[in-house]
PDB file of C-alpha atoms and ligand atoms in Angstrom:
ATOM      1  CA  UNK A 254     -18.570   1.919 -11.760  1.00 36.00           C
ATOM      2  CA  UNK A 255     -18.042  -0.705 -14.712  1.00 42.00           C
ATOM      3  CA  UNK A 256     -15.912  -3.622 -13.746  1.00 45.00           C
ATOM      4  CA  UNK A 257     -15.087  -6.175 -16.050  1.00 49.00           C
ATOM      5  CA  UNK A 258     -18.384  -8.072 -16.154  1.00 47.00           C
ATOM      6  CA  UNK A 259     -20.223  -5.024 -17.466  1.00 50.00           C
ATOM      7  CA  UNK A 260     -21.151  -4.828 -21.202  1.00 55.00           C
ATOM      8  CA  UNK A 261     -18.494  -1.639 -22.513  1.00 66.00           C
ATOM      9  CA  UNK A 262     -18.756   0.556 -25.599  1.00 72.00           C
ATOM     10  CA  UNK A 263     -15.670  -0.294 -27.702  1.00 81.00           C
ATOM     11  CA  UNK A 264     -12.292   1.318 -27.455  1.00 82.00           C
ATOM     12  CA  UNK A 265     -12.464   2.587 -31.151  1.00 88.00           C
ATOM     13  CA  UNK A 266     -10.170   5.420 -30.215  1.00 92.00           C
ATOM     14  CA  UNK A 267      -8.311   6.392 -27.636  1.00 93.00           C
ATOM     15  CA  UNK A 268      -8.321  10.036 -25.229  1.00 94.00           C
ATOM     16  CA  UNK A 269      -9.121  10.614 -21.698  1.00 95.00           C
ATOM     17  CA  UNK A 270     -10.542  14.154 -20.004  1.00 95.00           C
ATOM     18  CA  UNK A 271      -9.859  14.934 -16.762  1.00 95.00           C
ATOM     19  CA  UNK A 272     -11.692  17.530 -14.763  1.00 95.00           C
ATOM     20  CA  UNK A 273     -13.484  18.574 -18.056  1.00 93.00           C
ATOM     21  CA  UNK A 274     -10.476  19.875 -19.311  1.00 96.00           C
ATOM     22  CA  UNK A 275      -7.245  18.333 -19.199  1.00 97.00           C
ATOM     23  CA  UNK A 276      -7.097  15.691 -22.414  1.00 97.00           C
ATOM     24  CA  UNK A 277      -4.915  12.729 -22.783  1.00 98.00           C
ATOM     25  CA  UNK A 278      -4.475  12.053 -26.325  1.00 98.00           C
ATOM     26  CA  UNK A 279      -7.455  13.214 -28.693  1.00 97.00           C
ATOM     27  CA  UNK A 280      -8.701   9.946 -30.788  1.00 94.00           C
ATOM     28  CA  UNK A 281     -12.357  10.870 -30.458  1.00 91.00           C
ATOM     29  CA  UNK A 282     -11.996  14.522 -28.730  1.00 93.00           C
ATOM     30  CA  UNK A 283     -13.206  16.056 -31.790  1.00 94.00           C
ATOM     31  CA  UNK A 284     -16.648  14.371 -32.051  1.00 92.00           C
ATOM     32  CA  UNK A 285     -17.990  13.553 -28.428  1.00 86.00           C
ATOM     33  CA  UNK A 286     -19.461  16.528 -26.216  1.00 87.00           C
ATOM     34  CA  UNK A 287     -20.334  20.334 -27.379  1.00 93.00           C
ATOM     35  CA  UNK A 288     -18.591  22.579 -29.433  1.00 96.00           C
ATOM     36  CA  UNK A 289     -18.548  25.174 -25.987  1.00 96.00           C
ATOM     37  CA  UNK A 290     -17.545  21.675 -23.609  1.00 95.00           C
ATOM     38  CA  UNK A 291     -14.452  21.206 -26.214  1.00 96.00           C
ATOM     39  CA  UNK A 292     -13.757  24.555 -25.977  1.00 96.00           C
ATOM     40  CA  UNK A 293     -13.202  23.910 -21.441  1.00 97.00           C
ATOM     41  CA  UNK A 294     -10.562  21.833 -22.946  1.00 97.00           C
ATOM     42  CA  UNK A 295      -7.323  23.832 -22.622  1.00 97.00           C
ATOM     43  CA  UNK A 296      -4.356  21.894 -21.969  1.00 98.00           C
ATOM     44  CA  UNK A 297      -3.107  18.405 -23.929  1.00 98.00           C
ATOM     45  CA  UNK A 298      -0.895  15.775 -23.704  1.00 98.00           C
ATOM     46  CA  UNK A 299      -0.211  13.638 -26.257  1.00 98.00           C
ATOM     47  CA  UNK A 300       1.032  10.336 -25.878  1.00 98.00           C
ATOM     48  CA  UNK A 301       2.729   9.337 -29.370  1.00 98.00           C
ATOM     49  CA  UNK A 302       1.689  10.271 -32.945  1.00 98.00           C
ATOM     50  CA  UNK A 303      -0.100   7.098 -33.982  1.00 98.00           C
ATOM     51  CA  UNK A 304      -3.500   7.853 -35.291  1.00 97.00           C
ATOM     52  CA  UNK A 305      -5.894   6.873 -33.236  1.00 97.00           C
ATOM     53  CA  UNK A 306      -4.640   8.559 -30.271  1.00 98.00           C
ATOM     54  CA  UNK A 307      -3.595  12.377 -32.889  1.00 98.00           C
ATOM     55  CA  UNK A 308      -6.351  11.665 -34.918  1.00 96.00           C
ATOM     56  CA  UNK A 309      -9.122  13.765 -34.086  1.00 96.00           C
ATOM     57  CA  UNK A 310      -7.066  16.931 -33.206  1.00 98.00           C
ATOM     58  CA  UNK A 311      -6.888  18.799 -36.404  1.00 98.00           C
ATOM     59  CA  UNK A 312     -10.741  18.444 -35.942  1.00 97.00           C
ATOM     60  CA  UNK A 313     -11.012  19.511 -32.547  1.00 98.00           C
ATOM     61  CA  UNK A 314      -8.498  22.522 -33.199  1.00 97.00           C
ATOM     62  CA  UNK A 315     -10.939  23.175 -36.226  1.00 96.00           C
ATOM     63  CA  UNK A 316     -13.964  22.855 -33.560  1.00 97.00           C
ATOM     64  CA  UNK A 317     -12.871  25.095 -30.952  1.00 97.00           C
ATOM     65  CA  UNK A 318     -11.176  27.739 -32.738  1.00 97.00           C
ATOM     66  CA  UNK A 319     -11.764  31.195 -31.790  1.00 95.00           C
ATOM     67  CA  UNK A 320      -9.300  34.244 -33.179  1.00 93.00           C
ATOM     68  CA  UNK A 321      -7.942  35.490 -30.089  1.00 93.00           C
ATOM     69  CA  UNK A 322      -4.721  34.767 -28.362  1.00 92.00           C
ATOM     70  CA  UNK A 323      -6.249  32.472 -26.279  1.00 93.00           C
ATOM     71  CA  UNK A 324      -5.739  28.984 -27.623  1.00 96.00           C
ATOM     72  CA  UNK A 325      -4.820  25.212 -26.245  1.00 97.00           C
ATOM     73  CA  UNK A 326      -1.895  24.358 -24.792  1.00 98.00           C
ATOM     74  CA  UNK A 327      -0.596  21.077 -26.387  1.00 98.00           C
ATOM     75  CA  UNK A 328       1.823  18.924 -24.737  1.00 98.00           C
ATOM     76  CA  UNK A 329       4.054  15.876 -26.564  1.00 98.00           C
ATOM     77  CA  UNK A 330       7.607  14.362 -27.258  1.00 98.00           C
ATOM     78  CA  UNK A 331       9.549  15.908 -29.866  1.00 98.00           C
ATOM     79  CA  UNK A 332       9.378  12.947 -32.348  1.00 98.00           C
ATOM     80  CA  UNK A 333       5.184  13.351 -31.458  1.00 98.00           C
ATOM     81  CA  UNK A 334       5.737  16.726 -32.772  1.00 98.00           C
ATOM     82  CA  UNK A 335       8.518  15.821 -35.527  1.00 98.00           C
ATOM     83  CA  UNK A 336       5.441  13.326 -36.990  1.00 98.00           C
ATOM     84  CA  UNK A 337       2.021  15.780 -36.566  1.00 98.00           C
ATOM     85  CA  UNK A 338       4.191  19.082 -38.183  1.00 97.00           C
ATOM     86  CA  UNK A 339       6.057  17.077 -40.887  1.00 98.00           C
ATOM     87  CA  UNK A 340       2.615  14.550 -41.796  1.00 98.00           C
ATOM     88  CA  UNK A 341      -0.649  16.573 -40.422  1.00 97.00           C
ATOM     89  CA  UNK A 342       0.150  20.028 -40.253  1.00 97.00           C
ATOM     90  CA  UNK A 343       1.938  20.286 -43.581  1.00 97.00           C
ATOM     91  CA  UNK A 344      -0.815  22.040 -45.919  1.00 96.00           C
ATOM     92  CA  UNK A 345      -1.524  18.756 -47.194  1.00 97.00           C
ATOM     93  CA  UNK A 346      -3.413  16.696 -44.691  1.00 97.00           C
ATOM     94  CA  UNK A 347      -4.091  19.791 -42.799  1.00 97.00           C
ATOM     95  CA  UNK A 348      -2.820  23.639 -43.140  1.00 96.00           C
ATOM     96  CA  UNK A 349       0.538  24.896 -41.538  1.00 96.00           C
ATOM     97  CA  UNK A 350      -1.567  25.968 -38.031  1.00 95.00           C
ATOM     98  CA  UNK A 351       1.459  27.380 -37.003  1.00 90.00           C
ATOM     99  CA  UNK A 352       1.743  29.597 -40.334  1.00 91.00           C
ATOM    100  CA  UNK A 353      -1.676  30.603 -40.407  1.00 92.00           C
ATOM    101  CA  UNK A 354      -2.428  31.601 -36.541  1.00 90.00           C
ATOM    102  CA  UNK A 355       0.716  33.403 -35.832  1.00 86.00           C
ATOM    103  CA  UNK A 356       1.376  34.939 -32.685  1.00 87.00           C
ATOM    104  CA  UNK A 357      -1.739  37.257 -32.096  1.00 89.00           C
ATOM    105  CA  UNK A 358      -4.629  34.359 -33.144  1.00 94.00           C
ATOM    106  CA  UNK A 359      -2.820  31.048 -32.447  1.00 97.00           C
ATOM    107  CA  UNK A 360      -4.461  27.672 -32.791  1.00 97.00           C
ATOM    108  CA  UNK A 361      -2.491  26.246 -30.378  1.00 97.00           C
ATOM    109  CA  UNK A 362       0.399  26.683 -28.397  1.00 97.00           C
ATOM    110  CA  UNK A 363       3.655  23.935 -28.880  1.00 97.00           C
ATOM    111  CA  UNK A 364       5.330  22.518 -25.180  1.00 98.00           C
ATOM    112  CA  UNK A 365       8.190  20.011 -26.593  1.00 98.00           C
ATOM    113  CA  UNK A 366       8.208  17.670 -23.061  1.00 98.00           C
ATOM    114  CA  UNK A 367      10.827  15.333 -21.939  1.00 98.00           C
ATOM    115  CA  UNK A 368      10.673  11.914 -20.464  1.00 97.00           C
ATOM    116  CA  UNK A 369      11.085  12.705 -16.181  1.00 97.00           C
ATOM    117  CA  UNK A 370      10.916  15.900 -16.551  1.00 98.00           C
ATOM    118  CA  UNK A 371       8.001  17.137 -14.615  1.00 98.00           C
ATOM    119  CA  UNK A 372       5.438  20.574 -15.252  1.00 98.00           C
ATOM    120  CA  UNK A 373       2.512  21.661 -13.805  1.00 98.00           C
ATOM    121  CA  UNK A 374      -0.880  21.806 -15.653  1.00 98.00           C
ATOM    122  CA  UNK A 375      -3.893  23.083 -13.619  1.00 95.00           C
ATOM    123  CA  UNK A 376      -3.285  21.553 -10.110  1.00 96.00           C
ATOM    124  CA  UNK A 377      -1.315  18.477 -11.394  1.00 98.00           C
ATOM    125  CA  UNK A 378       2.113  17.445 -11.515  1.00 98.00           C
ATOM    126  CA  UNK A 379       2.353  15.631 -14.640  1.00 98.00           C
ATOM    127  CA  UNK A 380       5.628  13.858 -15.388  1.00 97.00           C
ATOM    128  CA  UNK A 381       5.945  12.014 -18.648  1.00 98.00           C
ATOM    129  CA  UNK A 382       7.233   7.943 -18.347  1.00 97.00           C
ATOM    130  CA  UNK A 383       8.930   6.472 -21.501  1.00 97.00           C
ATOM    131  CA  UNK A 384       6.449   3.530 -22.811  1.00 97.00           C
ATOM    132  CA  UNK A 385       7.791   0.303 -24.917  1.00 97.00           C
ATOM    133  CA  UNK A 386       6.026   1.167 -28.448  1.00 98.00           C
ATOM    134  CA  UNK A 387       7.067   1.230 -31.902  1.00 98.00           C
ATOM    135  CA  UNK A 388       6.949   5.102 -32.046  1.00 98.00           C
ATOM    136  CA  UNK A 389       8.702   7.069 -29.441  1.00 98.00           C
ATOM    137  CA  UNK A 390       5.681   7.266 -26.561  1.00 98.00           C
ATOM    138  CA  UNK A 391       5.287   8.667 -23.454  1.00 98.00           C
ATOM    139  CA  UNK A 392       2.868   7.741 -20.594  1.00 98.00           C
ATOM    140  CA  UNK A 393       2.105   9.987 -18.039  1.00 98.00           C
ATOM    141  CA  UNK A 394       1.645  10.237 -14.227  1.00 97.00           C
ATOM    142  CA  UNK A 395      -0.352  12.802 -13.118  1.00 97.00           C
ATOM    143  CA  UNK A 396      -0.063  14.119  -8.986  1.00 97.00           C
ATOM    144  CA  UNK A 397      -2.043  16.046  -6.689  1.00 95.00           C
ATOM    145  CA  UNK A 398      -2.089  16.081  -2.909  1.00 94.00           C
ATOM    146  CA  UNK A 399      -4.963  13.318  -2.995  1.00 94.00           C
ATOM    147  CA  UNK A 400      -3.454  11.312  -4.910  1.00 95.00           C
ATOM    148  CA  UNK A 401      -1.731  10.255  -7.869  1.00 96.00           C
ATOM    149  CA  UNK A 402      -2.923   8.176 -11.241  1.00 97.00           C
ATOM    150  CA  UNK A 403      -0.608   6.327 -14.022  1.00 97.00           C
ATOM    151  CA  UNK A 404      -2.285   6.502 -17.226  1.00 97.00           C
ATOM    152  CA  UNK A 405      -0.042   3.820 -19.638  1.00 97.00           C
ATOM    153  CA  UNK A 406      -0.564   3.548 -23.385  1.00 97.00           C
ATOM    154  CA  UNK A 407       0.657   2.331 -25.647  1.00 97.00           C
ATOM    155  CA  UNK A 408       3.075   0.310 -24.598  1.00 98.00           C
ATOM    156  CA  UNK A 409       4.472  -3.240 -24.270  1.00 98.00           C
ATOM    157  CA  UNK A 410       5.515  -4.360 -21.023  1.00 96.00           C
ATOM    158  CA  UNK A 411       8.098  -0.986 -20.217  1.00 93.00           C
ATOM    159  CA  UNK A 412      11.251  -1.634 -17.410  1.00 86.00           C
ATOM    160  CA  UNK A 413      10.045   1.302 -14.898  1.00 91.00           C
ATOM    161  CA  UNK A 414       6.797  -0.429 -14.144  1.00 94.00           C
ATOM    162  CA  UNK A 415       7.492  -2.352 -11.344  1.00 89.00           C
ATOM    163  CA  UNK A 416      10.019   0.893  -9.953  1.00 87.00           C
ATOM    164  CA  UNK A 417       7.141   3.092 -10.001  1.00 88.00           C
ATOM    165  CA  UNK A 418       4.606   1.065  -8.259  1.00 89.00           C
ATOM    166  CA  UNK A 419       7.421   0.985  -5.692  1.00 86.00           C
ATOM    167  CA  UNK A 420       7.971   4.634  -5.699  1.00 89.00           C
ATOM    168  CA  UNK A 421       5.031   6.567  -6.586  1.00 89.00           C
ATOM    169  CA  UNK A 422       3.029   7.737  -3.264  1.00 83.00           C
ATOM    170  CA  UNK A 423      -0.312   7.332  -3.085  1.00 93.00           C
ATOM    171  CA  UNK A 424      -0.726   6.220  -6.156  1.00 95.00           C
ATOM    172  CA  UNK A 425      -4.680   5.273  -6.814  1.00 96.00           C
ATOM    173  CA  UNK A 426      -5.324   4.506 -10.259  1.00 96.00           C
ATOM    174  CA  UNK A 427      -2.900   2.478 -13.105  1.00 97.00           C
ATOM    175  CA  UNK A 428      -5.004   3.020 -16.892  1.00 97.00           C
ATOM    176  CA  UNK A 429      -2.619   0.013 -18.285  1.00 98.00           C
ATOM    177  CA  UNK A 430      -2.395  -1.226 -22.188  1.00 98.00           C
ATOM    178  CA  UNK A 431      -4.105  -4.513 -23.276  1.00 98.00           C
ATOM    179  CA  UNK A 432      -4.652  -4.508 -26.647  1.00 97.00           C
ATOM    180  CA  UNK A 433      -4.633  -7.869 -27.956  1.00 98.00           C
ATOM    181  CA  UNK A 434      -5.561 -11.327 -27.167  1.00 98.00           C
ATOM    182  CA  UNK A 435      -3.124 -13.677 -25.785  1.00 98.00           C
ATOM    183  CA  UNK A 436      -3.447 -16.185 -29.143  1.00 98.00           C
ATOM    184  CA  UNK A 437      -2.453 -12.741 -30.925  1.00 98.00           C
ATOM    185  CA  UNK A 438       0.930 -12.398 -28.531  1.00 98.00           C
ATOM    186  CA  UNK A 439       3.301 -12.348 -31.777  1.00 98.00           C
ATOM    187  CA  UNK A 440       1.165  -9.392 -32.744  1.00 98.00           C
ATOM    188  CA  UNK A 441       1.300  -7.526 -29.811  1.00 98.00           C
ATOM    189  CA  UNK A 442       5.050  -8.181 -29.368  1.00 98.00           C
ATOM    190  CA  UNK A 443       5.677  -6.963 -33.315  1.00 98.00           C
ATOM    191  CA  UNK A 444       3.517  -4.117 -32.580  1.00 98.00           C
ATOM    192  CA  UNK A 445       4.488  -3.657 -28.845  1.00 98.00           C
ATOM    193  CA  UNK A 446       1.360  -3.796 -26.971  1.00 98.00           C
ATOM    194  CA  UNK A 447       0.387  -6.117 -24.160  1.00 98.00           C
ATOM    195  CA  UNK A 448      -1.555  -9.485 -23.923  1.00 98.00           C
ATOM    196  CA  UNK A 449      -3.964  -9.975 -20.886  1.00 98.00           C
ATOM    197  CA  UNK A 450      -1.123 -12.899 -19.490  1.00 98.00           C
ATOM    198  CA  UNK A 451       1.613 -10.178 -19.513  1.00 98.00           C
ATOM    199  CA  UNK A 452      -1.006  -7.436 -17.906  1.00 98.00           C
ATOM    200  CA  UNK A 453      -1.517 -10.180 -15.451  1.00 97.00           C
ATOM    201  CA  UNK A 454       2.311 -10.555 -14.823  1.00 96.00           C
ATOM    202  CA  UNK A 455       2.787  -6.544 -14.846  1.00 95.00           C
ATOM    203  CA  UNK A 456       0.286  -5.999 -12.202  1.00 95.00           C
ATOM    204  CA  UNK A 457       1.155  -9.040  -9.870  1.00 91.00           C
ATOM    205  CA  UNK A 458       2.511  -6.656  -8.025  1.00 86.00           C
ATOM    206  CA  UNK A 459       0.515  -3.597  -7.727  1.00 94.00           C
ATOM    207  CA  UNK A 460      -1.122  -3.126  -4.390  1.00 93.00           C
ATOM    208  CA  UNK A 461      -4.661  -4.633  -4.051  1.00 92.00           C
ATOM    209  CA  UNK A 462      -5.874  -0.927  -2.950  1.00 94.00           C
ATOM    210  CA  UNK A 463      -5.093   0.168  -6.382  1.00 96.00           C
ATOM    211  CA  UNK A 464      -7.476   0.258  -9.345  1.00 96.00           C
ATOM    212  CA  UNK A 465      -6.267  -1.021 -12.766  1.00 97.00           C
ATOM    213  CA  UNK A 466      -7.874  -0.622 -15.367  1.00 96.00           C
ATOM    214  CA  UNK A 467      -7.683  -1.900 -18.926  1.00 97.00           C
ATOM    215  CA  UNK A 468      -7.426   0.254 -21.828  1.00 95.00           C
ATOM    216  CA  UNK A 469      -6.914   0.442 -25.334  1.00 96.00           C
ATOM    217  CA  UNK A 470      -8.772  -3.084 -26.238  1.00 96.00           C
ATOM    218  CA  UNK A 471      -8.613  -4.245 -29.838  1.00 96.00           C
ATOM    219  CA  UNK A 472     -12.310  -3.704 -30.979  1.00 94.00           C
ATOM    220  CA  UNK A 473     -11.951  -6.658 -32.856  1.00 94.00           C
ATOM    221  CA  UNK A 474     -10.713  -9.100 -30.173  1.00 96.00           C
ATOM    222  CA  UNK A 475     -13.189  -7.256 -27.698  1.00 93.00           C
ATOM    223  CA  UNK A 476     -15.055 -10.328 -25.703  1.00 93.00           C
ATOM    224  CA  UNK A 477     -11.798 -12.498 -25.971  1.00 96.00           C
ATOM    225  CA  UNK A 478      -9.909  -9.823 -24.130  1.00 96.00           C
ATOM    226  CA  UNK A 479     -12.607  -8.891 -21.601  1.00 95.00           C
ATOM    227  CA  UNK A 480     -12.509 -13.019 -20.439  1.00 96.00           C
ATOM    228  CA  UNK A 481      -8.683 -13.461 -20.304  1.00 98.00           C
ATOM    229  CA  UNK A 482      -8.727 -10.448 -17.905  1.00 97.00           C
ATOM    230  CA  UNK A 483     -11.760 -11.945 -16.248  1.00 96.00           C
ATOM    231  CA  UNK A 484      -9.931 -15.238 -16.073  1.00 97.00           C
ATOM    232  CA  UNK A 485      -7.037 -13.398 -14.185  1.00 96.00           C
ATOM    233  CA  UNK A 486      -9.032 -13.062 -11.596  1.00 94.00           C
ATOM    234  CA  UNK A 487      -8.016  -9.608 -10.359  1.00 95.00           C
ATOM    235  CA  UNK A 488     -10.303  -8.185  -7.513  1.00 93.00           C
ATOM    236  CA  UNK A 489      -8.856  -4.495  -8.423  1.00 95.00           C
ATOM    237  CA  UNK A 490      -9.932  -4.976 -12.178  1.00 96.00           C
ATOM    238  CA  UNK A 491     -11.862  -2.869 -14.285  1.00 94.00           C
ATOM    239  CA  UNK A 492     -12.398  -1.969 -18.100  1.00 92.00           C
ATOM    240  CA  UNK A 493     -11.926   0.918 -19.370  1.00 90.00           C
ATOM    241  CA  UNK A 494     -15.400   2.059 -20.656  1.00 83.00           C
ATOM    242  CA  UNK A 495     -16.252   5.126 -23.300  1.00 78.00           C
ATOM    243  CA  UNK A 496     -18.102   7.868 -22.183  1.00 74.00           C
ATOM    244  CA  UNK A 497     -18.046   7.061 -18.869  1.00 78.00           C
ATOM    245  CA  UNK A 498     -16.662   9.007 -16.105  1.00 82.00           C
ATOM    246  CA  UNK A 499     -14.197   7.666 -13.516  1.00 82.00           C
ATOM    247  CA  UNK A 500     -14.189   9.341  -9.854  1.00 85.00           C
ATOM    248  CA  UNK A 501     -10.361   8.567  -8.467  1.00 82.00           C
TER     249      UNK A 501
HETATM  250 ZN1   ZN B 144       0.313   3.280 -30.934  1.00 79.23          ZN
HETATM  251 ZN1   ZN B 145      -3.158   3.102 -30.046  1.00 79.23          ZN
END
């Protein structure tokens, strides 16, 4: 397991797969694995429409598509659709999906989801958990009876952290924000993302049991970041790492 004094490949993009296929957000989806291991990917949630967490779906949909009426199931806010239909999809950027699939050969299928309002993909719970971000974005906490993870990006420090540590049982796992350095703080405040001080504040908190780990690191401000989380001197730590799988 990488902790935070391991050497990590750079957050150039952001999405997470769970169980092989269940993705969070699709920055690099598109280019990492097989064609027939993106094609085990079947459900997606979506986070916000910013581009390095949308960005590589057109490609992945362009990947994995196979005319039947089998097709992924693709989960986000409305203004997260509002953005990809009026600014991707639009037969510009990318063709009308939509227009061309139909119902018999779709290339994907559209679930508009709802801050708190919970649904069921595979044998997770998943509700959605408004983030602080300069786009409408929603985190997401994802349940099952072992357990349940908080996966948090991106967002500035948001009001129902410290209520859901409270709350949430059995909760093993926080993936948190911390983009930028703390000499960068007007920057993430302008941009609303987190500095490693007000990570360190957020998860003061969270139960020592509990593994936190950073995501969604600048690549630019890379080593700064990695020693002002170091320096908070958090024994439930870790960086988030690319390509490398996580066991929770
Ligand atoms: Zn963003
Ligand atoms: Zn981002």
């Amino acid at each position: 397991m990488p902790s935070v004094d391991t050497p990590c490949r750079l957050h150039y993009t952001t999405s997470v797969l769970i169980d092989g296929h269940i993705a969070i957000d699709t920055g690099g989806l598109a280019y990492l694995r097989t064609v027939e291991e993106q094609r085990q990917v079947d459900h997606i949630l979506l986070t916000h429409s910013h581009i390095d967490h949308i960005g590589g779906l057109p490609i992945f949909i362009d990947n994995t598509y196979q005319p039947t009426p089998q097709c992924p199931e693709i989960y986000a806010g409305s203004a997260t659709w509002d953005s990809l239909e009026k600014h991707i999809f639009n037969d510009l950027i990318w063709p009308n999906l939509d227009r061309i699939g139909g119902t018999e050969a779709p290339f994907y299928r559209k679930h508009v989801v709802d801050a708190h309002r919970s649904f069921t993909v595979g044998k997770y719970q998943v509700t959605p958990i408004p983030m602080e971000h300069i786009v409408p974005t929603l985190g997401y906490l994802l349940e099952d009876e072992t357990g349940s993870v908080l996966f948090a990006w991106d967002t500035a420090p948001f009001p129902e952290f410290v209520k859901m540590i409270d709350s949430i049982s059995n909760l093993k796992a926080i993936f948190l924000d911390a983009s930028f350095p703390n000499k960068l703080g007007w920057l993430a405040e302008k941009s609303q993302h987190t500095t490693p001080s007000q990570f360190g504040r957020m998860v003061e908190q969270v139960p020592a049991n509990v593994r936190v780990i950073a995501m969604h690191l600048k690549p630019g401000h890379h080593d700064e970041l990695i020693e002002e989380l170091q320096q908070l001197n958090l024994p439930n730590l870790e960086v988030a790492c690319s390509e490398t799988l996580y066991e929770i």
